[in-house]
Amino acid sequence: TGIIDTNIKMVLNTVMEQDSENPTPKLDKEPFYIKV
């Protein structure tokens, strides 16, 4: 579960950073990080 929690945090942080800099659809980015 530790690895999964870390991956989720990385995804959320990336999405939040991208949203603040340049608002874009979150759904386009989340699946990419989850698959990797």
CSV table of C-alpha atoms in Angstrom, one decimal:
chain,number,residue,atom,x,y,z
A,1,THR,CA,0.0,0.0,0.0
A,2,GLY,CA,3.0,2.3,0.5
A,3,ILE,CA,3.9,2.3,-3.1
A,4,ILE,CA,0.2,2.9,-4.2
A,5,ASP,CA,-0.1,5.8,-1.7
A,6,THR,CA,3.1,7.4,-3.0
A,7,ASN,CA,1.9,7.1,-6.6
A,8,ILE,CA,-1.5,8.7,-5.7
A,9,LYS,CA,0.3,11.6,-4.0
A,10,MET,CA,2.5,12.1,-7.0
A,11,VAL,CA,-0.5,12.1,-9.3
A,12,LEU,CA,-2.4,14.5,-7.2
A,13,ASN,CA,0.6,16.8,-6.8
A,14,THR,CA,1.2,16.8,-10.6
A,15,VAL,CA,-2.5,17.5,-11.4
A,16,MET,CA,-2.6,20.3,-8.8
A,17,GLU,CA,0.6,21.9,-10.2
A,18,GLN,CA,-0.7,21.7,-13.8
A,19,ASP,CA,-4.0,23.1,-12.8
A,20,SER,CA,-2.5,26.1,-11.0
A,21,GLU,CA,-0.1,26.8,-13.9
A,22,ASN,CA,-2.4,26.0,-16.8
A,23,PRO,CA,-5.9,24.6,-16.2
A,24,THR,CA,-6.3,21.4,-18.2
A,25,PRO,CA,-8.7,18.4,-18.0
A,26,LYS,CA,-7.5,16.3,-15.1
A,27,LEU,CA,-8.9,13.1,-16.7
A,28,ASP,CA,-6.4,13.4,-19.5
A,29,LYS,CA,-3.5,13.1,-17.1
A,30,GLU,CA,-4.5,10.9,-14.3
A,31,PRO,CA,-4.9,7.6,-16.3
A,32,PHE,CA,-1.4,8.1,-17.8
A,33,TYR,CA,0.3,8.2,-14.4
A,34,ILE,CA,-1.9,5.3,-13.0
A,35,LYS,CA,-1.0,3.1,-16.0
A,36,VAL,CA,2.8,3.7,-15.6
